MMTF fields as JSON, N, C-alpha, C and O atoms, coordinates in Angstrom:
{
  "mmtfVersion": "1.0.0",
  "mmtfProducer": "UNKNOWN",
  "numBonds": 451,
  "numAtoms": 452,
  "numGroups": 113,
  "numChains": 1,
  "numModels": 1,
  "chainsPerModel": [1],
  "groupsPerChain": [113],
  "chainIdList": ["A"],
  "bondAtomList": [4, 2, 8, 6, 12, 10, 16, 14, 20, 18, 24, 22, 28, 26, 32, 30, 36, 34, 40, 38, 44, 42, 48, 46, 52, 50, 56, 54, 60, 58, 64, 62, 68, 66, 72, 70, 76, 74, 80, 78, 84, 82, 88, 86, 92, 90, 96, 94, 100, 98, 104, 102, 108, 106, 112, 110, 116, 114, 120, 118, 124, 122, 128, 126, 132, 130, 136, 134, 140, 138, 144, 142, 148, 146, 152, 150, 156, 154, 160, 158, 164, 162, 168, 166, 172, 170, 176, 174, 180, 178, 184, 182, 188, 186, 192, 190, 196, 194, 200, 198, 204, 202, 208, 206, 212, 210, 216, 214, 220, 218, 224, 222, 228, 226, 232, 230, 236, 234, 240, 238, 244, 242, 248, 246, 252, 250, 256, 254, 260, 258, 264, 262, 268, 266, 272, 270, 276, 274, 280, 278, 284, 282, 288, 286, 292, 290, 296, 294, 300, 298, 304, 302, 308, 306, 312, 310, 316, 314, 320, 318, 324, 322, 328, 326, 332, 330, 336, 334, 340, 338, 344, 342, 348, 346, 352, 350, 356, 354, 360, 358, 364, 362, 368, 366, 372, 370, 376, 374, 380, 378, 384, 382, 388, 386, 392, 390, 396, 394, 400, 398, 404, 402, 408, 406, 412, 410, 416, 414, 420, 418, 424, 422, 428, 426, 432, 430, 436, 434, 440, 438, 444, 442, 448, 446],
  "bondOrderList": [1, 1, 1, 1, 1, 1, 1, 1, 1, 1, 1, 1, 1, 1, 1, 1, 1, 1, 1, 1, 1, 1, 1, 1, 1, 1, 1, 1, 1, 1, 1, 1, 1, 1, 1, 1, 1, 1, 1, 1, 1, 1, 1, 1, 1, 1, 1, 1, 1, 1, 1, 1, 1, 1, 1, 1, 1, 1, 1, 1, 1, 1, 1, 1, 1, 1, 1, 1, 1, 1, 1, 1, 1, 1, 1, 1, 1, 1, 1, 1, 1, 1, 1, 1, 1, 1, 1, 1, 1, 1, 1, 1, 1, 1, 1, 1, 1, 1, 1, 1, 1, 1, 1, 1, 1, 1, 1, 1, 1, 1, 1, 1],
  "groupList": [{"groupName": "MET", "atomNameList": ["N", "CA", "C", "O"], "elementList": ["N", "C", "C", "O"], "formalChargeList": [0, 0, 0, 0], "bondAtomList": [1, 0, 2, 1, 3, 2], "bondOrderList": [1, 1, 2], "singleLetterCode": "M", "chemCompType": "L-PEPTIDE LINKING"}, {"groupName": "THR", "atomNameList": ["N", "CA", "C", "O"], "elementList": ["N", "C", "C", "O"], "formalChargeList": [0, 0, 0, 0], "bondAtomList": [1, 0, 2, 1, 3, 2], "bondOrderList": [1, 1, 2], "singleLetterCode": "T", "chemCompType": "L-PEPTIDE LINKING"}, {"groupName": "GLU", "atomNameList": ["N", "CA", "C", "O"], "elementList": ["N", "C", "C", "O"], "formalChargeList": [0, 0, 0, 0], "bondAtomList": [1, 0, 2, 1, 3, 2], "bondOrderList": [1, 1, 2], "singleLetterCode": "E", "chemCompType": "L-PEPTIDE LINKING"}, {"groupName": "VAL", "atomNameList": ["N", "CA", "C", "O"], "elementList": ["N", "C", "C", "O"], "formalChargeList": [0, 0, 0, 0], "bondAtomList": [1, 0, 2, 1, 3, 2], "bondOrderList": [1, 1, 2], "singleLetterCode": "V", "chemCompType": "L-PEPTIDE LINKING"}, {"groupName": "LEU", "atomNameList": ["N", "CA", "C", "O"], "elementList": ["N", "C", "C", "O"], "formalChargeList": [0, 0, 0, 0], "bondAtomList": [1, 0, 2, 1, 3, 2], "bondOrderList": [1, 1, 2], "singleLetterCode": "L", "chemCompType": "L-PEPTIDE LINKING"}, {"groupName": "ARG", "atomNameList": ["N", "CA", "C", "O"], "elementList": ["N", "C", "C", "O"], "formalChargeList": [0, 0, 0, 0], "bondAtomList": [1, 0, 2, 1, 3, 2], "bondOrderList": [1, 1, 2], "singleLetterCode": "R", "chemCompType": "L-PEPTIDE LINKING"}, {"groupName": "GLY", "atomNameList": ["N", "CA", "C", "O"], "elementList": ["N", "C", "C", "O"], "formalChargeList": [0, 0, 0, 0], "bondAtomList": [1, 0, 2, 1, 3, 2], "bondOrderList": [1, 1, 2], "singleLetterCode": "G", "chemCompType": "PEPTIDE LINKING"}, {"groupName": "ALA", "atomNameList": ["N", "CA", "C", "O"], "elementList": ["N", "C", "C", "O"], "formalChargeList": [0, 0, 0, 0], "bondAtomList": [1, 0, 2, 1, 3, 2], "bondOrderList": [1, 1, 2], "singleLetterCode": "A", "chemCompType": "L-PEPTIDE LINKING"}, {"groupName": "ILE", "atomNameList": ["N", "CA", "C", "O"], "elementList": ["N", "C", "C", "O"], "formalChargeList": [0, 0, 0, 0], "bondAtomList": [1, 0, 2, 1, 3, 2], "bondOrderList": [1, 1, 2], "singleLetterCode": "I", "chemCompType": "L-PEPTIDE LINKING"}, {"groupName": "GLN", "atomNameList": ["N", "CA", "C", "O"], "elementList": ["N", "C", "C", "O"], "formalChargeList": [0, 0, 0, 0], "bondAtomList": [1, 0, 2, 1, 3, 2], "bondOrderList": [1, 1, 2], "singleLetterCode": "Q", "chemCompType": "L-PEPTIDE LINKING"}, {"groupName": "PRO", "atomNameList": ["N", "CA", "C", "O"], "elementList": ["N", "C", "C", "O"], "formalChargeList": [0, 0, 0, 0], "bondAtomList": [1, 0, 2, 1, 3, 2], "bondOrderList": [1, 1, 2], "singleLetterCode": "P", "chemCompType": "L-PEPTIDE LINKING"}, {"groupName": "HIS", "atomNameList": ["N", "CA", "C", "O"], "elementList": ["N", "C", "C", "O"], "formalChargeList": [0, 0, 0, 0], "bondAtomList": [1, 0, 2, 1, 3, 2], "bondOrderList": [1, 1, 2], "singleLetterCode": "H", "chemCompType": "L-PEPTIDE LINKING"}, {"groupName": "PHE", "atomNameList": ["N", "CA", "C", "O"], "elementList": ["N", "C", "C", "O"], "formalChargeList": [0, 0, 0, 0], "bondAtomList": [1, 0, 2, 1, 3, 2], "bondOrderList": [1, 1, 2], "singleLetterCode": "F", "chemCompType": "L-PEPTIDE LINKING"}, {"groupName": "ASP", "atomNameList": ["N", "CA", "C", "O"], "elementList": ["N", "C", "C", "O"], "formalChargeList": [0, 0, 0, 0], "bondAtomList": [1, 0, 2, 1, 3, 2], "bondOrderList": [1, 1, 2], "singleLetterCode": "D", "chemCompType": "L-PEPTIDE LINKING"}, {"groupName": "TRP", "atomNameList": ["N", "CA", "C", "O"], "elementList": ["N", "C", "C", "O"], "formalChargeList": [0, 0, 0, 0], "bondAtomList": [1, 0, 2, 1, 3, 2], "bondOrderList": [1, 1, 2], "singleLetterCode": "W", "chemCompType": "L-PEPTIDE LINKING"}, {"groupName": "TYR", "atomNameList": ["N", "CA", "C", "O"], "elementList": ["N", "C", "C", "O"], "formalChargeList": [0, 0, 0, 0], "bondAtomList": [1, 0, 2, 1, 3, 2], "bondOrderList": [1, 1, 2], "singleLetterCode": "Y", "chemCompType": "L-PEPTIDE LINKING"}, {"groupName": "SER", "atomNameList": ["N", "CA", "C", "O"], "elementList": ["N", "C", "C", "O"], "formalChargeList": [0, 0, 0, 0], "bondAtomList": [1, 0, 2, 1, 3, 2], "bondOrderList": [1, 1, 2], "singleLetterCode": "S", "chemCompType": "L-PEPTIDE LINKING"}, {"groupName": "CYS", "atomNameList": ["N", "CA", "C", "O"], "elementList": ["N", "C", "C", "O"], "formalChargeList": [0, 0, 0, 0], "bondAtomList": [1, 0, 2, 1, 3, 2], "bondOrderList": [1, 1, 2], "singleLetterCode": "C", "chemCompType": "L-PEPTIDE LINKING"}],
  "groupTypeList": [0, 1, 2, 3, 1, 4, 4, 5, 5, 6, 7, 8, 3, 9, 8, 10, 7, 2, 1, 4, 6, 10, 2, 0, 11, 3, 3, 6, 4, 10, 12, 7, 13, 4, 5, 12, 6, 13, 6, 11, 3, 2, 5, 4, 4, 6, 10, 10, 3, 4, 6, 1, 1, 10, 2, 13, 10, 13, 4, 2, 1, 3, 8, 2, 14, 7, 9, 13, 13, 3, 7, 13, 13, 15, 13, 13, 12, 2, 4, 10, 7, 6, 7, 4, 2, 5, 7, 10, 3, 2, 8, 3, 12, 2, 14, 13, 3, 10, 4, 10, 7, 2, 4, 16, 10, 7, 17, 5, 13, 10, 5, 6, 1],
  "groupIdList": [1, 2, 3, 4, 5, 6, 7, 8, 9, 10, 11, 12, 13, 14, 15, 16, 17, 18, 19, 20, 21, 22, 23, 24, 25, 26, 27, 28, 29, 30, 31, 32, 33, 34, 35, 36, 37, 38, 39, 40, 41, 42, 43, 44, 45, 46, 47, 48, 49, 50, 51, 52, 53, 54, 55, 56, 57, 58, 59, 60, 61, 62, 63, 64, 65, 66, 67, 68, 69, 70, 71, 72, 73, 74, 75, 76, 77, 78, 79, 80, 81, 82, 83, 84, 85, 86, 87, 88, 89, 90, 91, 92, 93, 94, 95, 96, 97, 98, 99, 100, 101, 102, 103, 104, 105, 106, 107, 108, 109, 110, 111, 112, 113],
  "secStructList": [7, 7, 7, 3, 3, 3, 3, 3, 3, 3, 3, 3, 3, 3, 3, 1, 1, 1, 1, 7, 7, 6, 6, 7, 3, 3, 3, 3, 3, 3, 3, 3, 3, 3, 3, 3, 6, 6, 1, 7, 3, 3, 3, 3, 3, 7, 7, 7, 3, 3, 3, 3, 7, 7, 1, 1, 7, 7, 2, 2, 2, 2, 2, 2, 2, 0, 0, 0, 0, 0, 0, 6, 6, 7, 7, 7, 1, 7, 7, 7, 6, 6, 2, 2, 2, 2, 1, 7, 3, 3, 3, 3, 3, 3, 3, 1, 7, 7, 7, 7, 4, 4, 4, 1, 2, 2, 2, 2, 1, 6, 6, 7, 7],
  "xCoordList": [-58.307, -59.067, -58.167, -56.998, -58.718, -57.968, -57.851, -58.839, -56.635, -56.413, -56.806, -56.397, -57.614, -58.08, -57.86, -58.19, -57.299, -57.058, -57.813, -57.736, -58.54, -59.219, -58.193, -57.653, -57.925, -56.944, -57.542, -56.968, -58.698, -59.35, -60.803, -61.208, -61.558, -62.944, -63.13, -62.271, -64.233, -64.443, -65.57, -66.512, -65.452, -66.477, -65.817, -64.845, -66.37, -66.006, -67.117, -68.285, -66.762, -67.749, -67.627, -66.577, -68.703, -68.723, -69.443, -70.612, -68.718, -69.243, -69.386, -68.409, -70.596, -70.839, -70.368, -70.979, -69.309, -68.78, -67.317, -66.801, -66.653, -65.251, -65.109, -64.038, -66.181, -66.182, -67.512, -68.49, -67.544, -68.794, -69.716, -69.266, -70.994, -71.989, -73.083, -73.216, -73.878, -74.966, -76.044, -76.413, -76.532, -77.616, -77.356, -78.263, -76.118, -75.701, -75.867, -75.502, -76.422, -76.519, -75.142, -74.417, -74.792, -73.549, -73.891, -74.917, -73.033, -73.249, -72.092, -70.929, -72.419, -71.403, -71.492, -72.582, -70.347, -70.283, -69.434, -68.235, -70.029, -69.215, -68.314, -68.683, -67.122, -66.225, -65.427, -65.29, -64.904, -63.96, -62.881, -63.189, -61.606, -60.48, -59.95, -59.617, -59.873, -59.421, -58.144, -58.042, -57.166, -55.948, -56.036, -56.284, -55.83, -55.894, -54.507, -53.501, -54.459, -53.21, -52.163, -50.966, -52.596, -51.639, -51.159, -50.375, -51.633, -51.173, -52.072, -51.902, -53.024, -53.876, -54.923, -55.321, -55.355, -56.31, -57.578, -57.521, -58.718, -60.011, -60.776, -60.715, -61.5, -62.358, -63.805, -64.309, -64.464, -65.885, -66.659, -66.342, -67.671, -68.49, -69.883, -70.461, -70.417, -71.789, -72.692, -72.23, -73.968, -74.919, -74.709, -74.225, -75.071, -74.9, -75.835, -76.954, -75.334, -76.109, -76.158, -75.116, -77.361, -77.511, -77.489, -78.168, -76.71, -76.648, -76.786, -76.689, -77.014, -77.125, -76.267, -76.331, -75.459, -74.627, -75.507, -76.583, -75.068, -75.844, -75.796, -75.072, -76.577, -76.61, -75.243, -74.903, -74.455, -73.105, -72.125, -71.618, -71.852, -71.082, -69.599, -68.999, -69.036, -67.592, -67.167, -67.972, -65.912, -65.408, -65.511, -65.757, -65.325, -65.406, -66.784, -66.887, -67.842, -69.206, -69.413, -70.034, -68.896, -69.036, -68.246, -68.707, -67.072, -66.277, -67.029, -67.062, -67.633, -68.425, -69.564, -69.792, -70.286, -71.384, -70.857, -71.45, -69.74, -69.183, -68.82, -69.044, -68.26, -67.885, -69.104, -69.296, -69.936, -71.056, -72.195, -72.708, -72.599, -73.787, -73.495, -74.396, -72.262, -71.93, -71.05, -71.47, -69.842, -68.894, -69.355, -69.297, -69.813, -70.173, -71.526, -71.76, -72.419, -73.762, -73.875, -74.876, -72.873, -72.966, -72.003, -70.79, -72.555, -71.703, -72.065, -71.863, -72.593, -73.066, -72.046, -72.421, -70.757, -69.715, -69.429, -68.515, -70.206, -70.05, -68.642, -68.025, -68.148, -66.849, -67.069, -68.175, -66.049, -66.206, -66.676, -66.343, -67.447, -67.978, -66.852, -65.821, -67.049, -66.08, -64.946, -64.181, -64.818, -63.696, -63.743, -62.713, -64.918, -65.02, -64.682, -64.071, -65.074, -64.814, -63.32, -62.885, -62.533, -61.088, -60.292, -59.124, -60.904, -60.179, -60.057, -60.962, -58.931, -58.805, -59.831, -60.242, -60.231, -61.24, -60.563, -59.717, -60.954, -60.432, -61.615, -62.537, -61.584, -62.602, -61.927, -60.925, -62.483, -61.929, -62.914, -64.118, -62.401, -63.254, -63.004, -61.859, -64.094, -64.038, -64.8, -66.01, -64.097, -64.687, -65.152, -64.603, -66.178, -66.693, -67.205, -66.997, -67.875, -68.464, -69.967, -70.635, -70.517, -71.957, -72.771, -72.383, -73.893, -74.805, -75.354, -75.518, -75.64, -76.31, -77.628, -78.276, -78.024, -79.22, -80.454, -81.259, -80.602, -81.803, -81.822, -82.856, -80.695, -80.641, -80.636, -80.667, -80.599, -80.553, -81.902, -82.93, -81.928, -83.191, -84.189, -85.381, -83.758, -84.685, -85.393, -86.558, -84.704, -85.297, -86.293, -87.28, -86.037, -86.932, -88.184, -89.223, -88.102, -89.228, -89.992, -89.435, -91.264, -92.014, -92.186, -92.435, -92.059, -92.182, -90.882, -90.859, -89.774, -88.489, -87.813, -86.912, -88.244, -87.644, -86.82, -86.239],
  "yCoordList": [55.461, 54.22, 53.135, 53.01, 52.366, 51.312, 50.088, 49.624, 49.569, 48.345, 47.141, 47.023, 46.241, 45.045, 43.847, 43.89, 42.767, 41.538, 40.393, 40.21, 39.625, 38.433, 37.309, 36.868, 36.849, 35.784, 34.401, 33.563, 34.182, 32.871, 33.013, 34.017, 31.994, 31.897, 30.486, 29.629, 30.24, 28.882, 28.784, 29.577, 27.777, 27.518, 27.059, 26.304, 27.534, 27.025, 26.062, 26.447, 24.813, 23.801, 23.577, 23.165, 23.85, 23.664, 22.363, 22.181, 21.457, 20.13, 20.052, 20.28, 19.731, 19.796, 18.566, 18.21, 17.922, 16.742, 16.577, 17.322, 15.59, 15.328, 14.451, 14.406, 13.749, 12.913, 13.083, 13.534, 12.721, 12.78, 11.661, 10.552, 11.951, 10.945, 10.931, 11.887, 9.857, 9.788, 10.829, 11.068, 11.435, 12.421, 13.518, 13.934, 13.971, 15.024, 16.382, 16.554, 17.339, 18.7, 19.349, 19.251, 20.009, 20.773, 22.149, 22.32, 23.118, 24.476, 24.849, 24.601, 25.447, 25.941, 27.453, 28.012, 28.109, 29.567, 29.903, 29.625, 30.496, 30.913, 32.074, 32.892, 32.141, 33.249, 33.667, 32.921, 34.886, 35.416, 36.161, 37.007, 35.845, 36.525, 37.61, 37.338, 38.834, 39.981, 40.554, 40.705, 40.875, 41.567, 43.013, 43.28, 43.931, 45.351, 45.886, 45.247, 47.057, 47.664, 47.812, 47.78, 47.972, 48.121, 46.773, 46.727, 45.662, 44.328, 43.566, 42.357, 44.229, 43.481, 42.675, 43.031, 41.582, 40.657, 40.626, 40.595, 40.635, 40.515, 39.359, 39.124, 38.637, 37.539, 38.003, 38.327, 38.031, 38.351, 37.046, 36.067, 37.025, 35.829, 36.046, 37.124, 35.012, 35.028, 34.387, 34.025, 34.246, 33.678, 32.172, 31.502, 31.635, 30.204, 29.371, 29.775, 28.186, 27.214, 25.939, 25.402, 25.452, 24.23, 23.022, 23.001, 22.023, 20.778, 19.601, 19.758, 18.421, 17.192, 16.134, 15.945, 15.439, 14.382, 13.202, 13.018, 12.398, 11.226, 10.136, 10.262, 9.063, 7.959, 7.314, 6.849, 7.287, 6.722, 7.847, 7.905, 8.749, 9.954, 9.685, 8.807, 10.458, 10.452, 11.882, 12.697, 12.176, 13.538, 14.04, 15.226, 13.154, 13.558, 14.119, 15.112, 13.492, 13.97, 15.358, 16.222, 15.568, 16.869, 17.936, 19.071, 17.587, 18.531, 18.913, 20.088, 17.937, 18.236, 19.185, 20.153, 18.92, 19.793, 21.202, 22.189, 21.288, 22.598, 23.404, 24.614, 22.738, 23.471, 23.775, 24.917, 22.763, 22.936, 23.776, 24.662, 23.513, 24.153, 25.362, 26.154, 25.515, 26.653, 27.649, 28.779, 27.241, 28.17, 28.615, 29.804, 27.677, 28.022, 28.713, 29.443, 28.499, 29.066, 30.499, 31.165, 30.985, 32.335, 33.259, 33.05, 34.273, 35.202, 36.66, 37.528, 36.919, 38.259, 39.049, 39.777, 38.903, 39.642, 40.994, 41.703, 41.355, 42.625, 42.783, 43.842, 41.707, 41.719, 41.833, 41.573, 42.214, 42.312, 40.987, 39.906, 41.101, 39.91, 38.95, 39.365, 37.684, 36.654, 36.472, 35.514, 37.369, 37.276, 35.991, 35.346, 35.611, 34.408, 33.145, 32.225, 33.091, 31.893, 31.661, 30.519, 32.734, 32.619, 32.355, 31.975, 32.55, 32.427, 30.967, 30.167, 30.621, 29.272, 29.05, 29.991, 27.795, 27.435, 26.7, 25.831, 27.068, 26.416, 26.008, 26.795, 24.775, 24.292, 24.129, 23.425, 24.783, 24.764, 24.028, 24.277, 23.121, 22.398, 22.886, 23.058, 23.111, 23.417, 22.303, 22.163, 21.519, 20.363, 20.738, 21.639, 20.028, 20.172, 21.584, 22.141, 22.156, 23.492, 23.318, 22.729, 23.814, 23.664, 24.352, 25.4, 23.745, 24.386, 25.661, 25.734, 26.667, 27.855, 27.448, 26.502, 28.146, 27.788, 27.612, 26.71, 28.476, 28.39, 27.14, 26.819, 26.428, 25.204, 23.947, 22.838, 24.101, 22.932, 22.224, 22.876, 20.901, 20.156, 20.689, 20.74, 21.089, 21.578, 22.849, 23.064, 23.676, 24.928, 24.68, 25.405, 23.652, 23.366, 22.62, 22.723, 21.863, 21.073, 21.911, 22.256, 22.248, 23.107, 22.489, 23.21, 21.168, 20.515, 20.609, 20.333, 21.006, 21.119, 19.788, 19.691, 18.75, 17.42, 17.035, 15.949],
  "zCoordList": [25.665, 25.755, 26.358, 25.992, 27.271, 27.951, 27.059, 26.489, 26.942, 26.168, 27.025, 28.18, 26.43, 27.131, 26.224, 25.039, 26.784, 26.033, 26.694, 27.909, 25.897, 26.406, 26.504, 25.489, 27.719, 27.927, 27.701, 27.005, 28.298, 28.203, 28.631, 29.216, 28.327, 28.782, 29.299, 29.09, 29.965, 30.441, 31.431, 31.42, 32.301, 33.303, 34.595, 34.587, 35.698, 37.016, 37.404, 37.453, 37.68, 38.067, 39.565, 40.058, 40.28, 41.73, 42.046, 41.705, 42.707, 43.032, 44.55, 45.264, 45.071, 46.514, 47.294, 48.302, 46.852, 47.538, 47.144, 46.311, 47.751, 47.418, 46.183, 45.578, 45.8, 44.597, 43.885, 44.481, 42.609, 41.849, 42.294, 42.584, 42.346, 42.682, 41.636, 40.871, 41.585, 40.611, 40.904, 42.054, 39.838, 39.891, 40.928, 41.65, 40.988, 41.914, 41.232, 40.069, 41.969, 41.438, 41.466, 42.456, 40.373, 40.28, 39.715, 39.058, 39.974, 39.488, 38.567, 38.886, 37.423, 36.5, 36.396, 36.269, 36.45, 36.303, 35.085, 35.082, 34.047, 32.904, 33.308, 34.15, 32.697, 33.008, 31.785, 30.815, 31.865, 30.878, 31.655, 32.495, 31.374, 32.016, 31.085, 29.931, 31.587, 30.802, 31.402, 32.619, 30.548, 30.993, 30.514, 29.338, 31.44, 31.128, 30.816, 31.126, 30.202, 29.757, 30.847, 30.562, 32.089, 33.192, 33.729, 34.678, 33.12, 33.498, 34.449, 34.607, 35.09, 36.019, 35.252, 34.143, 35.872, 35.256, 36.097, 37.326, 35.424, 36.098, 35.489, 34.282, 36.339, 35.881, 35.959, 37.034, 34.808, 34.75, 34.877, 34.201, 35.737, 35.925, 35.361, 35.502, 34.72, 34.254, 35.298, 36.38, 34.985, 35.943, 36.124, 35.212, 37.298, 37.539, 36.675, 36.358, 36.302, 35.53, 36.363, 36.739, 36.654, 37.442, 36.521, 35.494, 36.89, 36.135, 37.082, 38.299, 36.519, 37.299, 36.638, 35.423, 37.435, 36.869, 36.47, 37.04, 35.495, 35.093, 36.169, 37.156, 35.967, 36.931, 37.103, 38.191, 36.025, 36.074, 35.731, 34.611, 36.697, 36.383, 36.15, 36.77, 35.247, 35.048, 34.745, 34.295, 34.991, 34.844, 33.409, 33.187, 32.436, 31.028, 30.687, 29.967, 31.196, 30.945, 31.553, 30.935, 32.754, 33.411, 32.65, 32.527, 32.14, 31.342, 30.068, 29.702, 29.388, 28.181, 28.512, 27.787, 29.604, 30.02, 30.293, 29.857, 31.017, 31.369, 30.126, 30.081, 29.118, 27.906, 27.049, 26.629, 26.783, 25.852, 26.424, 25.74, 27.668, 28.228, 29.11, 29.385, 29.553, 30.417, 29.658, 29.408, 29.293, 28.657, 27.273, 26.959, 26.439, 25.059, 24.943, 23.979, 25.906, 25.796, 26.305, 26.04, 27.028, 27.577, 26.84, 26.854, 26.204, 25.454, 25.734, 24.885, 26.909, 27.242, 28.069, 28.988, 27.742, 28.448, 27.794, 28.213, 26.769, 26.055, 25.481, 25.595, 24.861, 24.193, 22.691, 22.217, 21.931, 20.481, 19.871, 20.358, 18.808, 18.129, 17.766, 17.237, 18.047, 17.69, 18.683, 18.568, 19.657, 20.602, 21.413, 21.607, 21.886, 22.714, 21.935, 22.48, 20.663, 19.863, 19.66, 19.514, 19.651, 19.412, 20.687, 20.617, 21.834, 23.104, 23.534, 23.296, 24.172, 24.718, 25.834, 26.513, 26.009, 27.012, 28.17, 27.965, 29.377, 30.582, 31.455, 31.669, 31.958, 32.885, 34.245, 34.37, 35.255, 36.609, 37.514, 37.458, 38.347, 39.29, 40.702, 41.12, 41.44, 42.865, 43.571, 43.394, 44.362, 45.039, 46.439, 47.073, 46.91, 48.274, 48.536, 49.614, 47.538, 47.65, 47.863, 47.014, 48.973, 49.207, 48.109, 47.592, 47.77, 46.821, 47.442, 48.659, 46.621, 47.158, 47.818, 47.37, 48.866, 49.637, 48.758, 48.986, 47.753, 46.907, 46.029, 45.445, 45.925, 45.13, 45.989, 45.455, 47.301, 48.176, 48.177, 47.994, 48.381, 48.379, 49.394, 49.091, 50.58, 51.599, 51.147, 51.479, 50.405, 49.937, 48.809, 48.683, 47.98, 46.857, 47.298, 46.646, 48.407, 48.901, 49.925, 50.968, 49.648, 50.57, 51.951, 52.917, 52.066, 53.375, 54.158, 55.358, 53.476, 54.142, 54.388, 55.221, 53.664, 53.85, 52.663, 52.642]
}
């Protein structure tokens, strides 16, 4: 049996600009980092979670959302019970990442505007 250790869990927050803006769509991806017996590490990703920044956005609010609604809400990595609760949490930001096409305003608006 292969030995596997949970290193950390968390969320990758993808922001489609260089700075936060009001009511901006952002994407959160839950993750779990696993170290295998041979020393290599793999990052398991969960499904994307769409969020929107508040009218007066700040980084602290986005971090709370990433931990509470993305990292803490997803536990379907098929790990032993309680493993995720004991793991340290890391929030990673990726700036200037385009939204997936299916989340872009043109795709959601049937008129394409």
